[in-house]
């Protein structure tokens, strides 16, 4: 069967027929965002799962991506592991034929001290990450999904209620908004940070809102450059980042307190451009003690001739923003105590949500996909059922071992930089410089993020 086997018209026509209401799948993926769609494609292409019937259920309409020249304001920075997965499922070929930007260098610096860290080299062959529009990624995966025989896709259909099994051998029952119901052996919840699958599991969920909004926009640079550097400056109100799109444009992710975010959304586009340039260039008052300490550290590094690039560059100036591209999103943290229960597993933002300051949110979800694909393949090759709890447990253990420290690290960074108490600023500045100067530590940071 091909994807789109049940376009909405067909679903509606069959809504009250027994053939649909008794339809059973091996796997149902609820939520066809970047993670759900990529998971469906990955499982569908796993030869060990080729006899499994998979359904992808998405509440929204099928997104079509048109290459109009105008960039979408929603982009993600994809790490090398995510890039490899997209390559393996052939989705990357569609992205490559359209557009993406390779990041070769990353500069992160503090507005209230001289501390700065850089990763990579703009002339290097290796890329640190790839900036891709969310809609393009979804479009590329959807194109590939159409080449997968055992995955069906239904758009415009929301799952209304999940009835989860009490015993291992029971099925999951899903009631759709149109009244029909379907069953499956394994339900994979990819329905985002407000996940109803997670709520049906009744697992504990640790969550808090950062008192911040993430403002995004597509920006035009004042001059054409070799745009391969991603920039992030930690301001007292939150980080501002430029992600390259092409030689003349970059994407903005500016996290700031709600009051400032509200103002930034209301001012004219010209004033907004001034605010962006100001945020990247404005000088903030520094503490003499902290400046002296960071200078001593710099001299120490130079004295020992450590092979470190201590030079700080300045980001490109912005000349205008793409009309109507300004938007804001609430930022929060969330983590499910369990990713699995009988007949169900959570994947992506449904299981974990983090601040975008490290660009890791969707990459954690892609890490889940890689792991779950392997674990389910192993279960089937060993003659187990697809919802075998011991294999699902392996998925949960592996992913929590990676996700929890990463999430706590990102949250810790947020807290460290959301603080202007001098001893904390001193500590973080020296920490940033030490990480920058000691290559093995820096390599570990890169390895962890990729
Ligand atoms: C400002 C900002 C910048 C970011 N930048 C980065 C970055 O640079 N790098 C990075 O890795 N991450 C980044 N992220 C995080 C990233 O966007 C998320 O991690 C990612 O979108 C999560 O994808 P998902 O598919 O898990 O969830 P979602 O994108 O939330 O998708 C969930 C899908 O489920 C569907 N759905 C929901 N309920 C139902 C239902 N009942 N029935 C059927 N379908 C349903 C929805 O329609 C939706 O399509 C950023 C986030 C923000 C806010």
Short mmCIF file of C-alpha atoms and ligand atoms in Angstrom, two decimals:
data_model
loop_
_atom_site.label_atom_id
_atom_site.label_comp_id
_atom_site.label_asym_id
_atom_site.label_seq_id
_atom_site.Cartn_x
_atom_site.Cartn_y
_atom_site.Cartn_z
CA UNK A 1 0.00 0.00 0.00
CA UNK A 2 1.14 3.52 -0.71
CA UNK A 3 1.09 6.54 1.52
CA UNK A 4 -2.10 8.61 1.28
CA UNK A 5 -4.00 5.35 0.96
CA UNK A 6 -6.74 6.90 3.07
CA UNK A 7 -7.03 10.49 1.91
CA UNK A 8 -9.49 12.37 4.06
CA UNK A 9 -12.35 11.91 1.55
CA UNK A 10 -11.88 8.14 1.78
CA UNK A 11 -11.70 8.25 5.56
CA UNK A 12 -14.91 10.24 5.73
CA UNK A 13 -16.66 7.92 3.28
CA UNK A 14 -15.70 4.92 5.40
CA UNK A 15 -16.16 6.57 8.74
CA UNK A 16 -19.13 4.48 9.72
CA UNK A 17 -18.28 1.32 7.81
CA UNK A 18 -17.14 -1.79 9.64
CA UNK A 19 -14.12 -2.18 7.38
CA UNK A 20 -12.52 0.94 8.81
CA UNK A 21 -13.79 0.65 12.36
CA UNK A 22 -12.26 -2.84 12.63
CA UNK A 23 -9.02 -1.94 10.92
CA UNK A 24 -5.99 -3.24 12.79
CA UNK A 25 -2.38 -2.14 12.31
CA UNK A 26 0.83 -3.48 13.76
CA UNK A 27 2.00 0.06 14.44
CA UNK A 28 0.12 3.36 14.54
CA UNK A 29 2.13 6.56 14.74
CA UNK A 30 0.01 9.38 16.12
CA UNK A 31 1.34 12.75 14.93
CA UNK A 32 2.99 13.40 11.59
CA UNK A 33 5.30 16.32 12.42
CA UNK A 34 9.01 16.12 11.62
CA UNK A 35 9.48 13.25 14.08
CA UNK A 36 6.35 11.17 13.37
CA UNK A 37 6.81 11.37 9.58
CA UNK A 38 10.52 10.54 9.75
CA UNK A 39 9.79 7.66 12.12
CA UNK A 40 7.14 6.26 9.73
CA UNK A 41 9.58 6.49 6.83
CA UNK A 42 12.45 4.91 8.80
CA UNK A 43 10.34 1.99 10.09
CA UNK A 44 8.78 1.54 6.63
CA UNK A 45 12.24 1.25 5.09
CA UNK A 46 13.52 -1.19 7.72
CA UNK A 47 13.60 -4.53 5.87
CA UNK A 48 13.23 -6.37 9.19
CA UNK A 49 9.81 -4.71 9.59
CA UNK A 50 8.66 -5.09 5.99
CA UNK A 51 5.75 -7.38 6.91
CA UNK A 52 4.41 -4.92 9.51
CA UNK A 53 1.42 -2.76 8.65
CA UNK A 54 2.05 0.82 9.73
CA UNK A 55 -0.31 3.80 9.85
CA UNK A 56 0.72 7.44 10.24
CA UNK A 57 -2.07 9.63 11.56
CA UNK A 58 -1.79 13.42 11.30
CA UNK A 59 -4.33 15.99 12.49
CA UNK A 60 -3.15 18.71 10.09
CA UNK A 61 -3.28 18.81 6.32
CA UNK A 62 -0.48 17.49 4.15
CA UNK A 63 2.03 20.34 3.98
CA UNK A 64 3.30 21.20 0.56
CA UNK A 65 6.59 22.99 0.26
CA UNK A 66 6.96 25.40 -2.61
CA UNK A 67 10.37 26.59 -3.58
CA UNK A 68 9.37 30.23 -3.99
CA UNK A 69 12.61 31.88 -3.01
CA UNK A 70 11.07 33.07 0.25
CA UNK A 71 12.44 31.16 3.23
CA UNK A 72 10.15 29.92 5.97
CA UNK A 73 10.81 31.52 9.38
CA UNK A 74 10.85 28.04 11.04
CA UNK A 75 14.16 26.31 10.60
CA UNK A 76 16.10 23.69 12.56
CA UNK A 77 19.77 23.06 12.99
CA UNK A 78 20.38 19.36 12.29
CA UNK A 79 23.38 17.57 13.75
CA UNK A 80 25.48 15.03 11.77
CA UNK A 81 23.63 12.02 13.26
CA UNK A 82 20.28 13.43 12.07
CA UNK A 83 21.83 14.24 8.70
CA UNK A 84 22.99 10.61 8.40
CA UNK A 85 19.52 9.26 9.22
CA UNK A 86 17.89 11.54 6.63
CA UNK A 87 20.51 10.39 4.14
CA UNK A 88 19.84 6.72 4.95
CA UNK A 89 16.10 7.11 4.25
CA UNK A 90 16.89 9.12 1.09
CA UNK A 91 15.05 12.23 2.35
CA UNK A 92 18.30 14.19 2.30
CA UNK A 93 18.49 13.88 -1.53
CA UNK A 94 15.30 16.00 -1.78
CA UNK A 95 16.66 18.57 0.68
CA UNK A 96 19.96 18.68 -1.20
CA UNK A 97 18.13 19.28 -4.47
CA UNK A 98 16.24 22.15 -2.88
CA UNK A 99 18.24 24.17 -0.31
CA UNK A 100 20.01 24.00 3.03
CA UNK A 101 22.98 25.75 4.65
CA UNK A 102 26.01 24.01 6.11
CA UNK A 103 27.38 25.49 9.35
CA UNK A 104 31.17 25.20 9.52
CA UNK A 105 31.85 27.39 12.51
CA UNK A 106 29.92 28.31 15.63
CA UNK A 107 30.68 31.31 17.85
CA UNK A 108 29.03 31.71 21.24
CA UNK A 109 29.83 34.66 23.48
CA UNK A 110 28.67 36.44 26.59
CA UNK A 111 27.37 40.03 26.45
CA UNK A 112 28.43 40.86 30.00
CA UNK A 113 31.96 39.44 29.93
CA UNK A 114 34.70 38.86 27.36
CA UNK A 115 34.22 35.09 27.38
CA UNK A 116 33.79 33.49 23.99
CA UNK A 117 33.89 29.98 22.55
CA UNK A 118 34.19 28.86 18.94
CA UNK A 119 33.83 25.48 17.31
CA UNK A 120 34.95 24.48 13.82
CA UNK A 121 36.60 26.39 11.01
CA UNK A 122 34.91 28.08 8.08
CA UNK A 123 37.39 26.53 5.65
CA UNK A 124 37.04 23.02 7.04
CA UNK A 125 35.62 20.19 4.97
CA UNK A 126 33.55 18.90 7.88
CA UNK A 127 30.26 20.58 8.69
CA UNK A 128 29.09 21.17 12.25
CA UNK A 129 25.39 21.18 11.42
CA UNK A 130 22.85 21.88 8.69
CA UNK A 131 20.14 24.53 8.70
CA UNK A 132 16.95 23.29 7.03
CA UNK A 133 13.44 24.73 6.92
CA UNK A 134 10.98 22.58 8.93
CA UNK A 135 8.51 22.46 6.01
CA UNK A 136 11.21 21.38 3.57
CA UNK A 137 12.28 18.57 5.89
CA UNK A 138 8.65 17.42 6.21
CA UNK A 139 8.15 17.64 2.45
CA UNK A 140 11.31 15.62 1.76
CA UNK A 141 10.27 12.87 4.18
CA UNK A 142 6.69 12.85 2.81
CA UNK A 143 8.05 12.37 -0.73
CA UNK A 144 10.04 9.36 0.45
CA UNK A 145 7.05 8.01 2.40
CA UNK A 146 5.24 7.67 -0.92
CA UNK A 147 7.86 5.09 -1.96
CA UNK A 148 7.28 2.93 1.11
CA UNK A 149 4.85 0.06 0.62
CA UNK A 150 3.81 -0.86 4.13
CA UNK A 151 3.02 2.63 5.47
CA UNK A 152 -0.35 4.32 5.04
CA UNK A 153 -0.79 8.01 5.82
CA UNK A 154 -4.00 9.75 6.84
CA UNK A 155 -3.96 13.55 7.06
CA UNK A 156 -6.67 15.83 8.46
CA UNK A 157 -7.62 13.23 11.05
CA UNK A 158 -7.16 13.75 14.75
CA UNK A 159 -7.02 10.92 17.27
CA UNK A 160 -9.55 11.85 19.95
CA UNK A 161 -9.14 9.11 22.51
CA UNK A 162 -6.63 6.39 23.25
CA UNK A 163 -7.58 3.28 25.13
CA UNK A 164 -4.36 1.62 26.26
CA UNK A 165 -4.05 -2.10 27.07
CA UNK A 166 -4.15 -3.44 30.59
CA UNK A 167 -2.56 -6.76 29.56
CA UNK A 168 0.34 -7.37 27.18
CA UNK A 169 -1.80 -9.24 24.66
CA UNK A 170 -4.49 -6.53 24.46
CA UNK A 171 -4.66 -4.06 21.58
CA UNK A 172 -4.51 -0.28 21.71
CA UNK A 173 -7.79 1.25 20.57
CA UNK A 174 -7.85 4.71 19.03
CA UNK A 175 -11.06 6.66 18.50
CA UNK A 176 -10.77 9.23 15.76
CA UNK A 177 -12.47 12.60 15.77
CA UNK A 178 -14.74 11.42 12.95
CA UNK A 179 -16.13 8.70 15.21
CA UNK A 180 -14.41 5.68 13.71
CA UNK A 181 -12.04 3.54 15.69
CA UNK A 182 -8.87 1.63 14.81
CA UNK A 183 -6.61 -0.70 16.76
CA UNK A 184 -2.92 -1.49 16.82
CA UNK A 185 -0.37 -3.65 18.63
CA UNK A 186 1.99 -0.73 19.18
CA UNK A 187 1.10 2.95 19.41
CA UNK A 188 3.94 5.45 18.93
CA UNK A 189 3.10 8.88 20.34
CA UNK A 190 4.72 11.60 18.20
CA UNK A 191 2.06 14.20 18.92
CA UNK A 192 4.30 16.98 20.23
CA UNK A 193 4.82 18.55 23.65
CA UNK A 194 1.09 18.62 24.48
CA UNK A 195 0.93 14.87 23.76
CA UNK A 196 -2.42 13.20 24.42
CA UNK A 197 -0.75 9.81 24.10
CA UNK A 198 1.46 10.77 27.05
CA UNK A 199 -1.60 11.92 29.00
CA UNK A 200 -3.34 8.59 28.27
CA UNK A 201 -0.25 6.77 29.63
CA UNK A 202 -0.68 8.71 32.89
CA UNK A 203 3.06 8.91 33.30
CA UNK A 204 4.58 11.64 35.43
CA UNK A 205 5.64 14.64 33.39
CA UNK A 206 8.11 17.17 34.79
CA UNK A 207 7.47 20.50 33.11
CA UNK A 208 8.04 24.23 33.51
CA UNK A 209 7.81 27.26 31.34
CA UNK A 210 10.85 29.41 30.83
CA UNK A 211 9.80 32.97 31.29
CA UNK A 212 10.80 33.49 27.66
CA UNK A 213 9.42 33.58 24.12
CA UNK A 214 11.44 32.53 21.08
CA UNK A 215 11.17 35.16 18.35
CA UNK A 216 11.94 33.98 14.84
CA UNK A 217 12.36 35.91 11.56
CA UNK A 218 14.10 35.68 8.20
CA UNK A 219 16.76 38.37 7.95
CA UNK A 220 18.62 39.93 5.03
CA UNK A 221 22.31 40.70 5.59
CA UNK A 222 23.70 44.13 4.70
CA UNK A 223 26.28 42.51 2.40
CA UNK A 224 26.86 39.21 0.66
CA UNK A 225 29.27 36.97 2.60
CA UNK A 226 30.46 33.38 2.84
CA UNK A 227 27.69 32.72 5.32
CA UNK A 228 28.82 29.53 7.11
CA UNK A 229 29.00 30.72 10.73
CA UNK A 230 26.22 30.34 13.29
CA UNK A 231 26.33 33.07 15.96
CA UNK A 232 24.87 33.10 19.43
CA UNK A 233 25.22 35.89 21.96
CA UNK A 234 23.97 35.49 25.52
CA UNK A 235 22.22 38.73 26.52
CA UNK A 236 21.03 39.36 30.08
CA UNK A 237 17.45 38.67 28.85
CA UNK A 238 18.28 35.51 26.84
CA UNK A 239 20.29 34.29 23.85
CA UNK A 240 20.04 35.71 20.33
CA UNK A 241 21.19 33.50 17.45
CA UNK A 242 21.78 33.94 13.70
CA UNK A 243 21.62 30.75 11.64
CA UNK A 244 22.90 30.97 8.04
CA UNK A 245 20.49 30.36 5.14
CA UNK A 246 22.50 31.55 2.13
CA UNK A 247 25.11 34.19 1.27
CA UNK A 248 22.60 37.02 1.81
CA UNK A 249 20.14 35.69 4.42
CA UNK A 250 20.10 34.25 7.92
CA UNK A 251 17.40 33.02 10.27
CA UNK A 252 16.84 34.61 13.68
CA UNK A 253 16.06 32.81 16.95
CA UNK A 254 15.90 35.37 19.75
CA UNK A 255 14.80 34.15 23.18
CA UNK A 256 13.70 36.92 25.49
CA UNK A 257 11.38 37.81 28.35
CA UNK A 258 7.66 38.09 27.42
CA UNK A 259 7.48 41.90 27.87
CA UNK A 260 10.39 42.53 25.53
CA UNK A 261 9.08 39.89 23.10
CA UNK A 262 5.72 41.68 23.00
CA UNK A 263 7.44 44.98 22.22
CA UNK A 264 9.66 43.39 19.56
CA UNK A 265 6.59 42.01 17.82
CA UNK A 266 4.81 45.38 17.87
CA UNK A 267 7.52 47.78 16.66
CA UNK A 268 7.95 48.52 12.96
CA UNK A 269 10.14 46.24 10.86
CA UNK A 270 12.79 48.98 10.59
CA UNK A 271 12.86 49.36 14.39
CA UNK A 272 13.01 45.58 14.74
CA UNK A 273 16.10 45.50 12.48
CA UNK A 274 17.75 48.15 14.70
CA UNK A 275 16.87 46.09 17.78
CA UNK A 276 18.49 42.96 16.26
CA UNK A 277 21.69 44.84 15.33
CA UNK A 278 21.70 46.46 18.78
CA UNK A 279 21.32 43.09 20.50
CA UNK A 280 24.31 41.66 18.64
CA UNK A 281 26.54 44.77 18.97
CA UNK A 282 25.44 46.74 22.04
CA UNK A 283 28.07 47.02 24.78
CA UNK A 284 26.88 46.00 28.21
CA UNK A 285 28.50 47.09 31.43
CA UNK A 286 31.26 44.65 32.39
CA UNK A 287 32.64 44.00 35.85
CA UNK A 288 36.33 44.96 36.16
CA UNK A 289 37.07 41.89 38.27
CA UNK A 290 35.56 39.56 35.69
CA UNK A 291 37.38 41.30 32.81
CA UNK A 292 40.68 41.04 34.68
CA UNK A 293 40.12 37.36 35.46
CA UNK A 294 39.26 36.50 31.86
CA UNK A 295 42.29 38.49 30.59
CA UNK A 296 44.59 36.60 32.98
CA UNK A 297 43.13 33.35 31.68
CA UNK A 298 43.72 34.47 28.04
CA UNK A 299 47.36 35.34 28.84
CA UNK A 300 47.80 32.01 30.57
CA UNK A 301 46.56 30.20 27.45
CA UNK A 302 48.84 32.27 25.18
CA UNK A 303 51.83 31.72 27.51
CA UNK A 304 51.49 27.96 27.13
CA UNK A 305 50.95 28.34 23.37
CA UNK A 306 47.87 26.18 23.45
CA UNK A 307 46.64 25.77 19.90
CA UNK A 308 43.54 27.85 20.37
CA UNK A 309 41.89 30.35 18.10
CA UNK A 310 41.20 33.14 20.64
CA UNK A 311 39.97 35.59 18.03
CA UNK A 312 36.44 36.81 18.34
CA UNK A 313 34.64 37.76 15.14
CA UNK A 314 31.68 40.05 14.70
CA UNK A 315 28.41 38.81 13.23
CA UNK A 316 27.03 40.27 9.99
CA UNK A 317 24.84 43.37 10.20
CA UNK A 318 21.19 43.04 9.24
CA UNK A 319 19.64 45.39 6.68
CA UNK A 320 16.01 44.20 6.68
CA UNK A 321 13.72 41.34 7.59
CA UNK A 322 11.46 39.40 5.27
CA UNK A 323 8.03 41.02 5.48
CA UNK A 324 5.69 39.16 7.82
CA UNK A 325 8.34 36.66 8.93
CA UNK A 326 8.35 37.78 12.59
CA UNK A 327 6.69 35.31 14.98
CA UNK A 328 7.03 34.18 18.60
CA UNK A 329 6.78 30.79 20.33
CA UNK A 330 6.55 29.98 24.05
CA UNK A 331 9.57 28.13 25.41
CA UNK A 332 9.41 25.40 28.01
CA UNK A 333 10.96 22.28 29.47
CA UNK A 334 9.23 18.92 29.72
CA UNK A 335 10.26 15.34 30.38
CA UNK A 336 8.15 12.19 30.74
CA UNK A 337 9.25 9.90 33.57
CA UNK A 338 8.41 6.90 31.34
CA UNK A 339 8.69 6.79 27.57
CA UNK A 340 6.89 3.44 27.38
CA UNK A 341 4.06 1.40 28.82
CA UNK A 342 2.16 -1.67 27.57
CA UNK A 343 1.68 -1.28 23.80
CA UNK A 344 2.92 2.32 23.63
CA UNK A 345 6.07 4.41 23.31
CA UNK A 346 6.66 8.15 23.19
CA UNK A 347 9.02 9.72 20.65
CA UNK A 348 10.29 13.29 20.11
CA UNK A 349 8.71 16.30 21.81
CA UNK A 350 5.93 14.06 23.19
CA UNK A 351 8.61 12.62 25.52
CA UNK A 352 10.93 15.62 25.95
CA UNK A 353 11.00 19.33 25.25
CA UNK A 354 13.94 21.67 25.71
CA UNK A 355 14.99 25.29 25.27
CA UNK A 356 16.22 25.95 21.70
CA UNK A 357 19.47 27.60 22.87
CA UNK A 358 21.53 24.53 21.93
CA UNK A 359 19.50 23.64 18.81
CA UNK A 360 19.02 20.08 20.08
CA UNK A 361 15.19 19.64 20.38
CA UNK A 362 14.43 17.84 17.15
CA UNK A 363 17.85 16.16 17.15
CA UNK A 364 16.94 14.37 20.39
CA UNK A 365 13.78 13.17 18.62
CA UNK A 366 15.83 11.90 15.67
CA UNK A 367 18.06 10.08 18.17
CA UNK A 368 14.90 8.38 19.52
CA UNK A 369 14.00 7.29 15.97
CA UNK A 370 17.43 5.73 15.35
CA UNK A 371 17.22 3.82 18.63
CA UNK A 372 13.58 2.68 18.29
CA UNK A 373 14.15 1.52 14.70
CA UNK A 374 17.05 -0.65 15.88
CA UNK A 375 15.23 -2.04 18.91
CA UNK A 376 12.01 -2.93 17.02
CA UNK A 377 14.08 -4.54 14.24
CA UNK A 378 15.90 -6.63 16.87
CA UNK A 379 12.61 -7.66 18.50
CA UNK A 380 11.20 -8.94 15.20
CA UNK A 381 14.44 -10.70 14.13
CA UNK A 382 14.52 -12.50 17.48
CA UNK A 383 10.97 -13.76 16.95
CA UNK A 384 9.37 -11.47 19.54
CA UNK A 385 6.17 -9.52 19.10
CA UNK A 386 6.44 -5.90 17.99
CA UNK A 387 5.21 -4.59 21.35
CA UNK A 388 7.47 -6.80 23.49
CA UNK A 389 7.92 -4.74 26.65
CA UNK A 390 11.51 -5.85 27.25
CA UNK A 391 12.56 -4.39 23.89
CA UNK A 392 10.58 -1.21 24.50
CA UNK A 393 12.31 -0.97 27.87
CA UNK A 394 15.66 -1.10 26.10
CA UNK A 395 14.55 1.87 23.97
CA UNK A 396 13.54 3.81 27.06
CA UNK A 397 16.75 3.05 28.94
CA UNK A 398 19.06 3.90 26.04
CA UNK A 399 17.29 7.14 25.24
CA UNK A 400 16.88 8.37 28.80
CA UNK A 401 20.58 7.74 29.40
CA UNK A 402 21.31 10.20 26.61
CA UNK A 403 18.35 12.58 26.75
CA UNK A 404 18.28 13.31 30.50
CA UNK A 405 21.89 14.56 30.84
CA UNK A 406 21.56 16.52 27.59
CA UNK A 407 18.35 18.18 28.75
CA UNK A 408 19.76 18.97 32.18
CA UNK A 409 22.88 20.38 30.52
CA UNK A 410 20.81 22.66 28.28
CA UNK A 411 18.61 23.73 31.19
CA UNK A 412 21.75 24.35 33.28
CA UNK A 413 23.18 26.55 30.53
CA UNK A 414 19.92 28.51 30.43
CA UNK A 415 20.08 29.07 34.20
CA UNK A 416 23.78 29.90 34.19
CA UNK A 417 23.27 32.60 31.56
CA UNK A 418 19.99 33.88 32.92
CA UNK A 419 21.91 35.30 35.85
CA UNK A 420 23.99 38.46 36.28
CA UNK A 421 25.25 37.75 39.83
CA UNK A 422 29.00 38.54 39.52
CA UNK A 423 30.40 35.25 40.96
CA UNK A 424 28.15 33.28 38.60
CA UNK A 425 29.23 35.42 35.63
CA UNK A 426 32.87 34.90 36.63
CA UNK A 427 32.40 31.15 36.93
CA UNK A 428 30.62 30.80 33.59
CA UNK A 429 33.12 33.06 31.82
CA UNK A 430 36.11 31.05 33.03
CA UNK A 431 34.22 27.82 32.29
CA UNK A 432 33.52 28.96 28.72
CA UNK A 433 37.13 29.99 28.20
CA UNK A 434 38.47 26.76 29.68
CA UNK A 435 36.19 24.69 27.43
CA UNK A 436 37.39 26.79 24.51
CA UNK A 437 41.06 26.36 25.40
CA UNK A 438 41.14 22.68 26.31
CA UNK A 439 40.63 20.83 23.04
CA UNK A 440 39.71 17.41 24.48
CA UNK A 441 36.89 19.05 26.50
CA UNK A 442 35.73 20.92 23.42
CA UNK A 443 35.84 17.74 21.32
CA UNK A 444 33.70 16.01 23.96
CA UNK A 445 31.11 18.81 23.68
CA UNK A 446 31.01 18.40 19.88
CA UNK A 447 30.83 14.59 20.14
CA UNK A 448 27.94 14.83 22.60
CA UNK A 449 25.96 17.22 20.39
CA UNK A 450 26.41 15.14 17.23
C1 LIG B 1 11.78 28.86 18.28
C2 LIG B 1 12.21 27.41 18.20
C3 LIG B 1 13.41 27.08 17.57
C4 LIG B 1 13.83 25.74 17.51
N1 LIG B 1 15.02 25.44 16.92
C5 LIG B 1 15.47 24.16 16.91
C6 LIG B 1 16.74 23.82 16.33
O1 LIG B 1 17.47 24.66 15.80
N2 LIG B 1 17.14 22.51 16.37
C7 LIG B 1 16.38 21.54 16.94
O2 LIG B 1 16.81 20.38 16.99
N3 LIG B 1 15.16 21.83 17.47
C8 LIG B 1 14.69 23.11 17.48
N4 LIG B 1 13.48 23.40 18.02
C9 LIG B 1 12.64 22.31 18.55
C10 LIG B 1 11.87 21.58 17.43
O3 LIG B 1 11.10 22.51 16.69
C11 LIG B 1 10.96 20.52 18.04
O4 LIG B 1 11.77 19.66 18.81
C12 LIG B 1 10.25 19.69 16.94
O5 LIG B 1 9.39 20.50 16.18
C13 LIG B 1 9.44 18.55 17.56
O6 LIG B 1 8.91 17.77 16.54
P1 LIG B 1 7.78 16.69 16.84
O7 LIG B 1 7.45 16.06 15.52
O8 LIG B 1 8.19 15.82 17.97
O9 LIG B 1 6.54 17.51 17.40
P2 LIG B 1 5.58 18.61 16.62
O10 LIG B 1 6.39 19.39 15.65
O11 LIG B 1 4.89 19.33 17.71
O12 LIG B 1 4.58 17.68 15.82
C14 LIG B 1 3.49 17.04 16.42
C15 LIG B 1 2.50 16.64 15.32
O13 LIG B 1 1.45 15.86 15.90
C16 LIG B 1 0.21 16.26 15.35
N5 LIG B 1 -0.83 15.91 16.34
C17 LIG B 1 -0.98 16.42 17.60
N6 LIG B 1 -2.02 15.86 18.22
C18 LIG B 1 -2.53 14.94 17.34
C19 LIG B 1 -3.65 14.04 17.40
N7 LIG B 1 -4.43 13.95 18.50
N8 LIG B 1 -3.91 13.26 16.31
C20 LIG B 1 -3.14 13.34 15.19
N9 LIG B 1 -2.09 14.20 15.09
C21 LIG B 1 -1.80 14.97 16.14
C22 LIG B 1 0.35 17.76 15.13
O14 LIG B 1 -0.56 18.22 14.14
C23 LIG B 1 1.82 17.86 14.68
O15 LIG B 1 1.95 17.75 13.28
C24 LIG B 1 13.03 24.72 18.09
C25 LIG B 1 11.81 25.06 18.71
C26 LIG B 1 11.41 26.39 18.77
C27 LIG B 1 10.09 26.73 19.45
#
